[in-house]
Amino acid sequence: MTRPASIVVDHATKNFTLRYHRTFKQMAMAAIKRQDISDEFKAVDDVSFTIQQGESVGLMGLNGSGKSTLLKLINGIMKPESGTVQTRGRIAGLIATGAGFHQQLTGRENIYLNAAVLGMTESETRRKFDDIVEFADVGRHLDSPVGHYSSGMFSRLGFAVAIHVDSDIFLADEVLAVGDKPFKQKCMQKMAEIRDGGRTLVYVSHAAASVRKMCDRVIVLESGKVGFDGDVEEGIRYVRYEADEDQEELENEDEELGADI
Amino acid sequence: MTDVTAPPAGRRRQPPVKTPLEERPIRDVEAPLSSPSATTGLLEVFRRHYLLRLLVRREISARYQGSFLGLLWSYINPLSQFVIYYFVMGVIFGLHQGVENFAIHMFCGIVIVHFFNETFSAGTRSIVRNKSLVQKMAMPREMFPVASMLVSAYHLIPELVILVIVGALLGWTPTMAGMAAMVASLVICMVLGTGLALMFATANVFFRDVGNFVSIITNFVRFGVPMMYPYTMVQDRFGEFAELYLWNPISVAVLLFQEAFWVGTTKDPAATAASNLPADLWSYTAIGILMSLVVLAIGQLVFSRTENRIPERL
Ligand SMILES: Nc1ncnc2c1ncn2[C@@H]1O[C@H](COP(=O)(O)OP(=O)(O)O)[C@@H](O)[C@H]1O
Ligand SMILES: [Mg+2]
């Protein structure tokens, strides 16, 4: 049985510019001294893969290896400079820890705004509002500005909205990094539901145990390139070898869900 | 003790059973494979009108958040400008001699200039102001300048109310031609203001100086339109070069607004229109609308070309 493709990334490359100089004065000084004014580097470098509808993929790699950038390409926030990214259906999720919330708006207003950006209609949001609030569990803070939320509450609210969108693709970028333990378990369970419902899941995490639980496949990024693409266990071993932290992780696998940084 | 000696695997909680991929339902997704960032542009903004409405409402409530007088400021600002200009231009420089109901003549200008300048400058800054959304969510980013324009339009309402009430007290009555002039005038401001905002909004992401530059332009606008002085003065001083003055769509918009609200308050509206408004105002209106549309098209083009780099530069 072949499944339709859900995410097709074809030789995608995304450049970023490191800017050393910003103000006119600095630029002028640099020009006089004949320094390089800008320096480009590839945050995502010639990446290709296809993810089928319903697949659950763990995206792993060191900090700065380009995971969040790749998700931004998939999500459509950014476009690749060369190559293509194609997706099928509605996309929801959390990228680069933390939702696009407005600091001055209350939790309630942000739920509506965020849901609208993710493509939910007004009636759909109304219908799901109570579920979202219950899942986020921010209590009385629902009507205070999210700028005053703790980082845990902030990401809980973002996750709660994203997870209630009826999306075909769900992207989760280090969602569990700031939550507390009960919330992490709730999230894992919800994501498992998403996966088992046939939605495509891309899950970024450093925690091997959670990747093992969630995913059918692991893609490892190394400085923007695909270093490994395949079986979960092999992928985790690959990362460990690269990251050189096997000792620690083997010893307390149970704690790993908690150590998802 | 048993806890310590037990092997780590034994302590592990039973993992939830993972349905193998083959057994998961195949979700029926009708949508074709497509680029996730393809759906942008002004048309898309109006297709997603619910989101646009939320953004406008948000902006309106955010603009005066934490201020005591709140929405009252949108009355106070134009009124204070009005008082200053009235005294400086009218009482001190005596520019309003021979102009009937100069206060209304000037207020028409203030309303239009205020609307255009707000659309232009708030729209230019709108991307930076909404950076938390722009960085994290995929959406047509033209949404923000358009929302700024609609917020400025919302603030027109109290000013229009003032104009209509004062006008009615002085004997103004609505006419078809007047309403047409009002609509044309507002269309010019909306289209031109949004077009310019689109043109400068990306640049403002790269260099925040652009916002300051736009402030300077908006200052020029204040003096470049027949607001503090009557158009007759331009004709007197510049003669045939007054034509050039009318190539500025905002001048035309102000004149149209004066036709809509000021002319009707004078004793002999027909005579006032003949002596104070250019004879071929409507041809200049057509030119102004056309120019505004061209600017909007260029603005959209510039925006589409440059917006890719917005999220990473914020
Ligand atoms: N807006 C940006 N401008 C310049 N460089 C960036 C920008 N965003 C990310 N980077 C760089 O791109 C690389 C990849 O970042 P990221 O995708 O966030 O990595 P990861 O999520 O794997 O930790 C990093 O070196 C980071 O510094
Ligand atoms: Mg990241």
Coordinates of C-alpha atoms and ligand atoms in Angstrom, one line a residue:
Chain A
M1 CA 0.0 0.0 0.0
T2 CA 1.6 3.3 -1.0
R3 CA 0.8 6.4 0.8
P4 CA 0.7 9.8 -0.9
A5 CA 3.6 12.1 -0.3
S6 CA 3.0 14.7 2.4
I7 CA 6.2 16.7 2.5
V8 CA 8.6 16.7 -0.4
V9 CA 11.9 18.6 0.1
D10 CA 14.0 18.6 -3.0
H11 CA 17.6 20.0 -2.9
A12 CA 16.5 22.8 -0.6
T13 CA 19.1 25.3 0.4
K14 CA 18.6 28.3 2.7
N15 CA 21.3 30.9 3.2
F16 CA 21.6 33.2 6.1
T17 CA 23.7 36.3 6.2
L18 CA 25.9 36.9 9.2
R19 CA 26.0 40.6 9.5
Y20 CA 29.0 42.1 11.1
H21 CA 28.2 45.7 10.3
R22 CA 25.0 47.5 10.7
T23 CA 25.1 51.2 11.0
F24 CA 26.2 53.5 8.3
K25 CA 29.3 54.4 10.3
Q26 CA 30.3 50.8 10.7
M27 CA 29.7 50.1 7.1
A28 CA 31.9 53.1 6.1
M29 CA 34.6 51.9 8.4
A30 CA 34.5 48.4 7.0
A31 CA 34.6 49.8 3.5
I32 CA 37.7 51.8 4.3
K33 CA 39.4 48.9 5.9
R34 CA 38.2 46.6 3.1
Q35 CA 36.6 44.1 5.4
D36 CA 33.9 41.7 4.3
I37 CA 30.6 43.4 5.0
S38 CA 28.6 40.3 5.0
D39 CA 29.2 36.6 5.1
E40 CA 26.7 34.0 3.9
F41 CA 26.3 30.5 5.2
K42 CA 24.0 27.7 4.5
A43 CA 21.7 26.9 7.4
V44 CA 20.0 24.2 5.3
D45 CA 22.3 22.8 2.7
D46 CA 21.0 20.8 -0.2
V47 CA 18.5 18.8 1.8
S48 CA 16.3 16.3 0.1
F49 CA 13.7 13.8 1.5
T50 CA 10.1 12.7 1.1
I51 CA 7.8 12.1 4.0
Q52 CA 4.6 10.1 3.3
Q53 CA 1.2 11.0 4.6
G54 CA 0.9 9.6 8.1
E55 CA 4.6 9.1 8.7
S56 CA 6.1 10.3 12.0
V57 CA 9.6 11.6 11.6
G58 CA 12.0 12.5 14.3
L59 CA 14.3 15.4 13.3
M60 CA 17.5 15.3 15.3
G61 CA 20.8 17.1 15.3
L62 CA 22.9 19.4 17.4
N63 CA 22.0 23.0 18.3
G64 CA 22.4 25.2 15.2
S65 CA 22.3 22.3 12.8
G66 CA 19.3 23.8 11.0
K67 CA 16.3 21.9 12.4
S68 CA 14.2 25.0 13.1
T69 CA 15.2 26.6 9.8
L70 CA 14.1 23.4 7.9
L71 CA 10.8 23.5 9.7
K72 CA 10.3 27.1 8.7
L73 CA 10.8 26.1 5.1
I74 CA 8.3 23.3 5.5
N75 CA 5.8 25.6 7.3
G76 CA 6.2 28.3 4.6
I77 CA 7.6 31.1 6.8
M78 CA 10.7 31.1 4.7
K79 CA 11.4 30.1 1.2
P80 CA 14.5 28.2 0.1
E81 CA 17.0 30.1 -2.1
S82 CA 17.3 27.1 -4.3
G83 CA 15.5 23.8 -4.5
T84 CA 11.9 23.3 -3.6
V85 CA 9.7 22.4 -0.7
Q86 CA 6.2 21.1 -1.3
T87 CA 3.6 20.1 1.2
R88 CA 0.1 18.7 1.0
G89 CA -2.7 20.1 3.2
R90 CA -3.0 22.3 6.2
I91 CA 0.0 22.7 8.5
A92 CA 0.1 23.5 12.2
G93 CA 2.6 23.3 14.9
L94 CA 5.1 25.1 17.0
I95 CA 8.4 26.3 15.6
A96 CA 11.5 27.5 17.5
T97 CA 9.8 27.1 20.9
G98 CA 7.0 29.5 21.4
A99 CA 4.0 30.5 19.4
G100 CA 3.6 33.8 17.5
F101 CA 1.8 35.5 20.2
H102 CA 1.3 39.2 20.9
Q103 CA 2.7 40.2 24.2
Q104 CA 0.1 42.8 25.0
L105 CA -2.9 40.7 24.1
T106 CA -4.6 38.4 26.6
G107 CA -4.4 34.7 26.4
R108 CA -8.0 34.6 25.1
E109 CA -7.4 37.1 22.3
N110 CA -4.2 35.3 21.3
I111 CA -6.1 32.0 21.1
Y112 CA -8.5 33.6 18.5
L113 CA -5.7 35.3 16.6
N114 CA -3.4 32.3 16.5
A115 CA -6.2 30.0 15.5
A116 CA -7.2 32.4 12.7
V117 CA -3.6 32.5 11.4
L118 CA -3.5 28.7 11.4
G119 CA -6.6 28.8 9.2
M120 CA -9.4 28.1 11.7
T121 CA -12.7 29.8 11.2
E122 CA -14.5 31.8 13.9
S123 CA -17.1 29.1 14.6
E124 CA -14.4 26.4 14.6
T125 CA -12.4 28.3 17.2
R126 CA -15.5 28.9 19.3
R127 CA -16.3 25.2 19.3
K128 CA -12.9 24.2 20.3
F129 CA -12.2 27.1 22.7
D130 CA -13.0 25.2 25.9
D131 CA -10.9 22.3 24.9
I132 CA -8.0 24.6 24.1
V133 CA -8.3 26.4 27.4
E134 CA -8.5 23.2 29.3
F135 CA -5.5 21.7 27.6
A136 CA -3.4 24.9 28.1
D137 CA -4.4 25.0 31.8
V138 CA -3.5 28.6 32.4
G139 CA -6.3 29.1 34.8
R140 CA -7.2 32.6 35.8
H141 CA -4.4 34.0 33.6
L142 CA -6.5 33.5 30.5
D143 CA -7.5 37.1 30.5
S144 CA -4.2 38.6 31.4
P145 CA -1.6 39.6 28.7
V146 CA 0.6 36.7 27.6
G147 CA 3.6 38.9 28.2
H148 CA 3.2 38.2 31.9
Y149 CA 3.0 34.4 31.4
S150 CA 5.8 32.1 32.6
S151 CA 7.6 30.5 29.7
G152 CA 5.9 27.2 30.5
M153 CA 2.5 28.7 30.3
F154 CA 3.3 30.6 27.1
S155 CA 4.4 27.4 25.3
R156 CA 1.5 25.5 26.8
L157 CA -1.0 27.9 25.3
G158 CA 0.8 27.8 21.9
F159 CA 0.8 24.1 21.9
A160 CA -2.8 23.9 22.9
V161 CA -3.9 26.0 20.0
A162 CA -1.7 24.3 17.4
I163 CA -2.8 20.8 18.5
H164 CA -6.5 21.6 18.1
V165 CA -6.1 22.7 14.5
D166 CA -7.4 20.1 12.2
S167 CA -4.2 20.0 10.3
D168 CA -2.8 17.4 8.0
I169 CA 0.8 18.0 9.0
F170 CA 1.9 18.7 12.6
L171 CA 5.4 20.2 13.3
A172 CA 6.7 20.1 16.8
D173 CA 10.0 21.9 17.4
E174 CA 11.3 21.2 20.9
V175 CA 7.9 21.7 22.3
L176 CA 8.7 19.8 25.5
A177 CA 11.7 21.9 26.3
V178 CA 10.1 24.2 28.7
G179 CA 7.0 22.4 30.0
D180 CA 6.8 20.6 33.3
K181 CA 6.4 16.9 33.6
P182 CA 2.6 16.5 33.7
F183 CA 2.4 18.7 30.6
K184 CA 5.0 16.8 28.8
Q185 CA 3.1 13.6 29.3
K186 CA -0.1 15.3 28.1
C187 CA 1.7 16.5 25.0
M188 CA 3.2 13.1 24.2
Q189 CA -0.2 11.5 24.5
K190 CA -1.8 14.1 22.3
M191 CA 1.0 13.8 19.7
A192 CA 0.6 10.0 19.7
E193 CA -3.1 10.6 19.0
I194 CA -2.2 12.8 16.1
R195 CA 0.1 10.2 14.7
D196 CA -2.3 7.4 15.1
G197 CA -5.0 9.4 13.4
G198 CA -2.9 9.4 10.2
R199 CA -1.6 12.9 10.3
T200 CA 2.0 13.5 9.3
L201 CA 4.2 14.4 12.3
V202 CA 7.7 16.0 12.3
Y203 CA 9.1 16.0 15.8
V204 CA 12.2 17.8 16.8
S205 CA 13.8 16.5 20.0
H206 CA 17.1 15.7 21.6
A207 CA 15.5 13.1 23.8
A208 CA 16.1 9.7 22.4
A209 CA 13.4 8.1 24.5
S210 CA 10.6 10.4 23.3
V211 CA 11.8 10.0 19.7
R212 CA 11.7 6.3 20.1
K213 CA 8.2 6.5 21.4
M214 CA 6.9 8.9 18.8
C215 CA 8.6 8.2 15.5
D216 CA 8.9 5.6 12.7
R217 CA 11.9 7.3 11.1
V218 CA 14.7 9.6 12.1
I219 CA 16.4 12.3 10.0
V220 CA 19.6 13.7 11.4
L221 CA 20.9 17.1 10.4
E222 CA 24.6 18.0 10.6
S223 CA 25.5 21.6 9.8
G224 CA 22.5 21.9 7.5
K225 CA 23.1 18.6 5.7
V226 CA 21.2 15.4 6.0
G227 CA 23.6 13.2 7.9
F228 CA 21.3 10.2 8.4
D229 CA 17.9 9.2 7.2
G230 CA 16.3 6.0 8.2
D231 CA 15.5 3.6 11.0
V232 CA 14.9 5.1 14.5
E233 CA 17.3 3.0 16.5
E234 CA 20.1 3.5 14.0
G235 CA 19.4 7.2 13.9
I236 CA 19.5 7.6 17.6
R237 CA 22.8 5.7 17.7
Y238 CA 24.1 7.9 15.0
V239 CA 23.3 11.1 16.9
R240 CA 24.8 9.7 20.1
Y241 CA 27.9 8.8 18.4
E242 CA 28.1 12.3 16.9
A243 CA 27.1 14.0 20.1
D244 CA 29.3 11.8 22.3
E245 CA 26.9 11.7 25.2
D246 CA 25.9 8.1 25.1
Q247 CA 27.1 7.4 28.6
E248 CA 24.7 9.7 30.3
E249 CA 21.7 8.9 28.3
L250 CA 22.0 5.2 28.6
E251 CA 22.0 5.5 32.3
N252 CA 18.8 7.3 32.8
E253 CA 16.5 6.6 30.0
D254 CA 13.6 7.1 32.2
E255 CA 14.6 10.7 32.9
E256 CA 15.0 11.4 29.3
L257 CA 11.6 12.8 28.7
G258 CA 12.4 15.3 31.3
A259 CA 15.8 16.1 29.8
D260 CA 14.4 17.2 26.5
I261 CA 16.3 20.4 26.0
Chain B
M1 CA 17.0 -1.2 47.8
T2 CA 15.2 -3.2 45.2
D3 CA 14.9 -0.1 43.3
V4 CA 18.6 0.4 43.1
T5 CA 19.4 -3.1 42.0
A6 CA 16.7 -3.5 39.5
P7 CA 17.9 -3.1 35.9
P8 CA 17.0 0.2 34.3
A9 CA 14.8 -1.6 31.7
G10 CA 12.7 -3.0 34.4
R11 CA 11.9 0.3 35.9
R12 CA 10.8 1.8 32.7
R13 CA 7.1 2.6 32.4
Q14 CA 5.4 0.5 29.7
P15 CA 5.6 2.7 26.6
P16 CA 2.3 3.3 24.8
V17 CA 1.8 0.9 22.0
K18 CA 2.8 2.5 18.8
T19 CA 0.5 1.7 15.9
P20 CA 2.8 0.6 13.0
L21 CA 2.7 2.9 10.0
E22 CA 1.0 0.3 7.8
E23 CA -2.0 0.1 10.2
R24 CA -2.6 3.8 10.5
P25 CA -5.5 5.2 8.6
I26 CA -4.6 7.0 5.4
R27 CA -5.9 10.5 5.9
D28 CA -7.8 11.8 2.9
V29 CA -6.1 15.1 2.0
E30 CA -7.7 16.7 -1.0
A31 CA -5.2 19.4 -1.4
P32 CA -2.5 18.9 -4.0
L33 CA 1.2 19.0 -3.3
S34 CA 2.1 22.7 -3.4
S35 CA 4.6 25.2 -2.1
P36 CA 3.6 26.1 1.5
S37 CA 4.6 29.8 1.0
A38 CA 2.8 30.3 -2.3
T39 CA -0.4 31.9 -1.0
T40 CA 0.5 35.5 -0.6
G41 CA -0.5 38.8 -2.1
L42 CA -3.1 41.4 -1.6
L43 CA -5.9 39.2 -3.0
E44 CA -5.1 36.5 -0.4
V45 CA -5.4 39.2 2.3
F46 CA -9.1 39.8 1.4
R47 CA -9.8 36.1 1.0
R48 CA -8.8 35.7 4.7
H49 CA -11.1 38.5 5.9
Y50 CA -11.7 36.9 9.2
L51 CA -8.1 37.1 10.1
L52 CA -7.9 40.6 8.7
R53 CA -10.8 41.6 11.0
L54 CA -9.1 40.2 14.0
L55 CA -5.9 42.0 13.2
V56 CA -7.7 45.3 12.8
R57 CA -9.5 44.9 16.0
R58 CA -6.3 44.0 17.8
E59 CA -4.6 47.0 16.4
I60 CA -7.3 49.3 17.4
S61 CA -7.3 48.0 21.0
A62 CA -3.5 47.9 21.1
R63 CA -3.0 51.4 19.8
Y64 CA -4.3 53.1 22.9
Q65 CA -3.6 50.3 25.4
G66 CA -2.4 51.5 28.7
S67 CA -3.6 55.1 28.0
F68 CA -6.1 56.7 30.2
L69 CA -8.0 58.6 27.5
G70 CA -7.9 55.8 25.0
L71 CA -9.8 56.3 21.8
L72 CA -10.4 59.9 22.8
W73 CA -6.9 60.5 21.5
S74 CA -8.1 60.0 17.9
Y75 CA -10.2 63.1 18.4
I76 CA -7.7 65.1 20.4
N77 CA -4.9 64.7 17.8
P78 CA -6.6 66.1 14.8
L79 CA -8.4 68.7 16.9
S80 CA -5.1 70.0 18.5
Q81 CA -3.6 70.1 15.0
F82 CA -6.6 72.1 13.9
V83 CA -6.3 74.6 16.7
I84 CA -2.6 75.1 16.1
Y85 CA -2.9 75.5 12.3
Y86 CA -5.9 77.7 12.7
F87 CA -4.1 80.2 14.9
V88 CA -0.8 80.1 13.2
M89 CA -2.0 80.2 9.6
G90 CA -5.2 82.0 10.1
V91 CA -4.8 84.4 12.9
I92 CA -1.0 85.1 12.8
F93 CA -0.3 84.8 9.0
G94 CA -3.8 85.8 7.9
L95 CA -3.9 83.1 5.2
H96 CA -7.6 82.6 5.5
Q97 CA -8.6 86.1 4.5
G98 CA -11.2 85.9 1.8
V99 CA -11.9 82.2 2.4
E100 CA -15.3 81.5 3.7
N101 CA -15.5 79.1 6.5
F102 CA -11.8 78.6 6.5
A103 CA -12.1 76.3 9.6
I104 CA -14.0 73.7 7.6
H105 CA -11.8 74.2 4.6
M106 CA -8.8 73.4 6.8
F107 CA -10.4 70.6 8.7
C108 CA -11.1 68.8 5.4
G109 CA -7.4 69.0 4.7
I110 CA -6.5 67.8 8.1
V111 CA -8.8 64.7 7.9
I112 CA -7.4 63.7 4.5
V113 CA -3.7 64.3 5.4
H114 CA -4.1 62.6 8.7
F115 CA -5.7 59.5 7.0
F116 CA -3.0 59.3 4.3
N117 CA -0.1 59.9 6.7
E118 CA -1.3 57.4 9.2
T119 CA -1.9 54.8 6.5
F120 CA 1.6 55.4 5.1
S121 CA 3.6 55.6 8.2
A122 CA 1.8 53.0 10.4
G123 CA 1.8 50.7 7.4
T124 CA 5.5 51.1 6.9
R125 CA 6.2 50.2 10.5
S126 CA 3.5 47.4 10.7
I127 CA 5.8 44.5 9.8
V128 CA 8.3 45.4 12.5
R129 CA 5.5 46.1 15.0
N130 CA 4.0 42.6 14.4
K131 CA 7.3 40.8 14.4
S132 CA 6.3 38.1 16.9
L133 CA 3.7 37.0 14.4
V134 CA 5.8 37.5 11.3
Q135 CA 8.6 35.4 12.6
K136 CA 6.6 32.5 13.8
M137 CA 3.6 32.1 11.5
A138 CA 3.1 31.6 7.8
M139 CA 0.6 34.2 6.5
P140 CA 0.3 36.7 3.8
R141 CA 2.4 39.5 5.2
E142 CA 0.6 42.2 3.1
M143 CA -2.0 41.6 5.8
F144 CA -0.2 44.1 8.1
P145 CA 0.0 47.2 6.0
V146 CA -3.6 46.6 4.9
A147 CA -4.8 46.2 8.5
S148 CA -3.0 49.5 9.3
M149 CA -4.9 51.2 6.5
L150 CA -8.2 49.9 7.8
V151 CA -7.3 51.0 11.4
S152 CA -6.7 54.5 10.0
A153 CA -10.0 54.4 8.2
Y154 CA -11.7 53.4 11.4
H155 CA -10.3 56.6 13.0
L156 CA -11.8 58.6 10.2
I157 CA -15.3 57.9 11.5
P158 CA -15.2 60.4 14.4
E159 CA -13.7 63.1 12.2
L160 CA -16.4 62.5 9.6
V161 CA -19.0 62.8 12.3
I162 CA -17.6 66.2 13.4
L163 CA -17.5 67.4 9.8
V164 CA -21.1 66.4 9.0
I165 CA -22.5 67.9 12.2
V166 CA -20.7 71.2 11.9
G167 CA -21.4 71.3 8.2
A168 CA -25.1 70.7 8.7
L169 CA -25.3 73.5 11.2
L170 CA -23.8 75.8 8.5
G171 CA -26.3 74.7 5.9
W172 CA -24.5 71.9 4.2
T173 CA -26.6 69.2 2.6
P174 CA -25.3 66.0 1.0
T175 CA -25.3 65.8 -2.8
M176 CA -24.5 63.0 -5.2
A177 CA -21.5 64.8 -6.7
G178 CA -20.3 65.5 -3.1
M179 CA -20.5 61.9 -2.1
A180 CA -18.7 60.8 -5.3
A181 CA -16.0 63.3 -4.5
M182 CA -15.6 61.9 -1.0
V183 CA -15.4 58.4 -2.1
A184 CA -12.8 59.2 -4.8
S185 CA -10.8 61.2 -2.3
L186 CA -10.7 58.3 0.2
V187 CA -9.9 55.8 -2.5
I188 CA -6.9 57.8 -3.5
C189 CA -5.6 57.9 0.1
M190 CA -6.3 54.2 0.7
V191 CA -4.7 53.0 -2.5
L192 CA -1.7 55.4 -2.5
G193 CA -1.1 55.0 1.2
T194 CA -1.2 51.2 1.1
G195 CA 1.0 51.1 -2.0
L196 CA 3.7 53.3 -0.4
A197 CA 3.5 51.4 2.8
L198 CA 4.1 48.1 0.9
M199 CA 7.0 49.7 -0.9
F200 CA 8.7 50.9 2.3
A201 CA 7.7 48.2 4.8
T202 CA 10.4 45.7 3.9
A203 CA 13.0 48.3 3.7
N204 CA 12.0 49.3 7.2
V205 CA 12.8 45.8 8.4
F206 CA 16.3 46.0 7.0
F207 CA 17.0 49.6 8.2
R208 CA 14.8 51.1 10.8
D209 CA 15.8 54.5 9.5
V210 CA 13.2 54.2 6.9
G211 CA 10.5 54.9 9.4
N212 CA 12.2 58.3 10.2
F213 CA 12.5 59.0 6.5
V214 CA 8.8 58.4 6.1
S215 CA 8.1 60.8 8.9
I216 CA 9.9 63.5 6.9
I217 CA 7.9 62.7 3.8
T218 CA 4.6 63.0 5.8
N219 CA 5.7 66.4 7.0
F220 CA 6.1 67.5 3.4
V221 CA 2.6 66.3 2.6
R222 CA 1.2 68.6 5.3
F223 CA 2.6 71.6 3.5
G224 CA 2.2 70.4 -0.1
V225 CA -1.6 70.3 -0.1
P226 CA -4.2 73.1 0.1
M227 CA -4.9 72.6 3.8
M228 CA -3.4 75.6 5.6
Y229 CA -3.8 77.9 2.5
P230 CA -6.4 77.9 -0.2
Y231 CA -5.8 76.5 -3.6
T232 CA -6.5 80.0 -5.1
M233 CA -3.3 81.1 -3.5
V234 CA -1.4 78.5 -5.5
Q235 CA -3.0 79.6 -8.7
D236 CA -2.2 83.2 -7.9
R237 CA 1.5 82.6 -7.1
F238 CA 2.3 79.9 -9.6
G239 CA 0.0 80.6 -12.5
E240 CA 0.2 77.8 -15.0
F241 CA 2.6 75.8 -12.8
A242 CA -0.3 75.2 -10.5
E243 CA -1.0 72.3 -12.8
L244 CA 2.1 70.5 -11.4
Y245 CA 0.7 70.9 -7.9
L246 CA -2.3 68.9 -9.0
W247 CA -0.2 66.0 -10.1
N248 CA 0.1 65.3 -6.4
P249 CA -2.8 62.9 -5.8
I250 CA -3.1 64.0 -2.2
S251 CA -3.7 67.6 -3.2
V252 CA -6.5 66.3 -5.4
A253 CA -7.8 64.2 -2.6
V254 CA -8.0 67.3 -0.3
L255 CA -9.7 69.3 -3.0
L256 CA -12.2 66.6 -3.5
F257 CA -12.9 66.4 0.2
Q258 CA -13.4 70.2 0.2
E259 CA -15.8 69.8 -2.7
A260 CA -17.7 67.2 -0.6
F261 CA -17.8 69.0 2.7
W262 CA -16.7 72.6 2.5
V263 CA -18.2 74.0 -0.7
G264 CA -21.7 73.2 0.5
T265 CA -21.3 75.2 3.7
T266 CA -20.6 78.5 1.8
K267 CA -23.2 81.0 0.9
D268 CA -23.0 80.4 -2.9
P269 CA -21.7 76.9 -3.4
A270 CA -21.6 77.1 -7.2
A271 CA -19.6 80.3 -7.1
T272 CA -17.2 78.9 -4.4
A273 CA -16.6 75.8 -6.5
A274 CA -15.9 77.8 -9.6
S275 CA -13.5 80.2 -7.9
N276 CA -11.8 77.9 -5.5
L277 CA -11.5 74.5 -7.2
P278 CA -9.7 73.8 -10.4
A279 CA -12.1 73.5 -13.3
D280 CA -10.8 70.1 -14.4
L281 CA -10.7 68.6 -10.9
W282 CA -12.3 65.4 -12.2
S283 CA -9.6 64.8 -14.9
Y284 CA -7.0 65.2 -12.2
T285 CA -9.0 62.8 -10.0
A286 CA -8.7 60.2 -12.8
I287 CA -5.0 60.8 -13.1
G288 CA -4.6 60.6 -9.3
I289 CA -6.5 57.3 -9.0
L290 CA -4.5 55.9 -11.9
M291 CA -1.2 57.0 -10.3
S292 CA -2.2 55.5 -7.0
L293 CA -3.0 52.2 -8.7
V294 CA 0.3 52.2 -10.4
V295 CA 2.0 52.9 -7.0
L296 CA 0.1 50.0 -5.5
A297 CA 1.1 47.7 -8.2
I298 CA 4.7 48.7 -7.8
G299 CA 4.4 48.4 -4.0
Q300 CA 3.1 44.9 -4.3
L301 CA 5.9 44.0 -6.7
V302 CA 8.6 45.4 -4.5
F303 CA 7.0 43.7 -1.5
S304 CA 6.8 40.3 -3.1
R305 CA 10.4 40.6 -4.3
T306 CA 11.8 41.4 -0.9
E307 CA 9.5 39.8 1.6
N308 CA 11.4 36.5 1.6
R309 CA 14.1 38.0 3.7
I310 CA 11.8 39.5 6.2
P311 CA 11.5 36.8 8.9
E312 CA 15.2 36.3 9.2
R313 CA 16.0 40.0 9.5
L314 CA 13.5 40.9 12.2
Ligands
LIG1 N1 17.6 34.9 11.3 C1 18.8 34.3 11.2 N2 19.8 35.1 10.7 C2 21.1 34.5 10.7 N3 21.4 33.3 11.1 C3 20.4 32.5 11.6 C4 19.1 33.0 11.7 N4 18.3 32.0 12.2 C5 19.1 31.0 12.5 N5 20.4 31.3 12.1 C6 21.5 30.4 12.1 O1 21.2 29.2 11.4 C7 21.7 28.1 12.0 C8 20.6 27.1 12.2 O2 19.7 27.5 13.1 P1 18.5 26.7 13.6 O3 17.7 26.2 12.4 O4 17.7 27.5 14.6 O5 19.1 25.4 14.4 P2 18.5 24.4 15.3 O6 17.0 24.6 15.4 O7 18.9 23.1 14.7 O8 19.1 24.5 16.7 C9 22.4 28.5 13.3 O9 23.8 28.6 13.0 C10 21.8 29.9 13.5 O10 22.7 30.7 14.2
MG2 MG 15.8 25.0 17.0

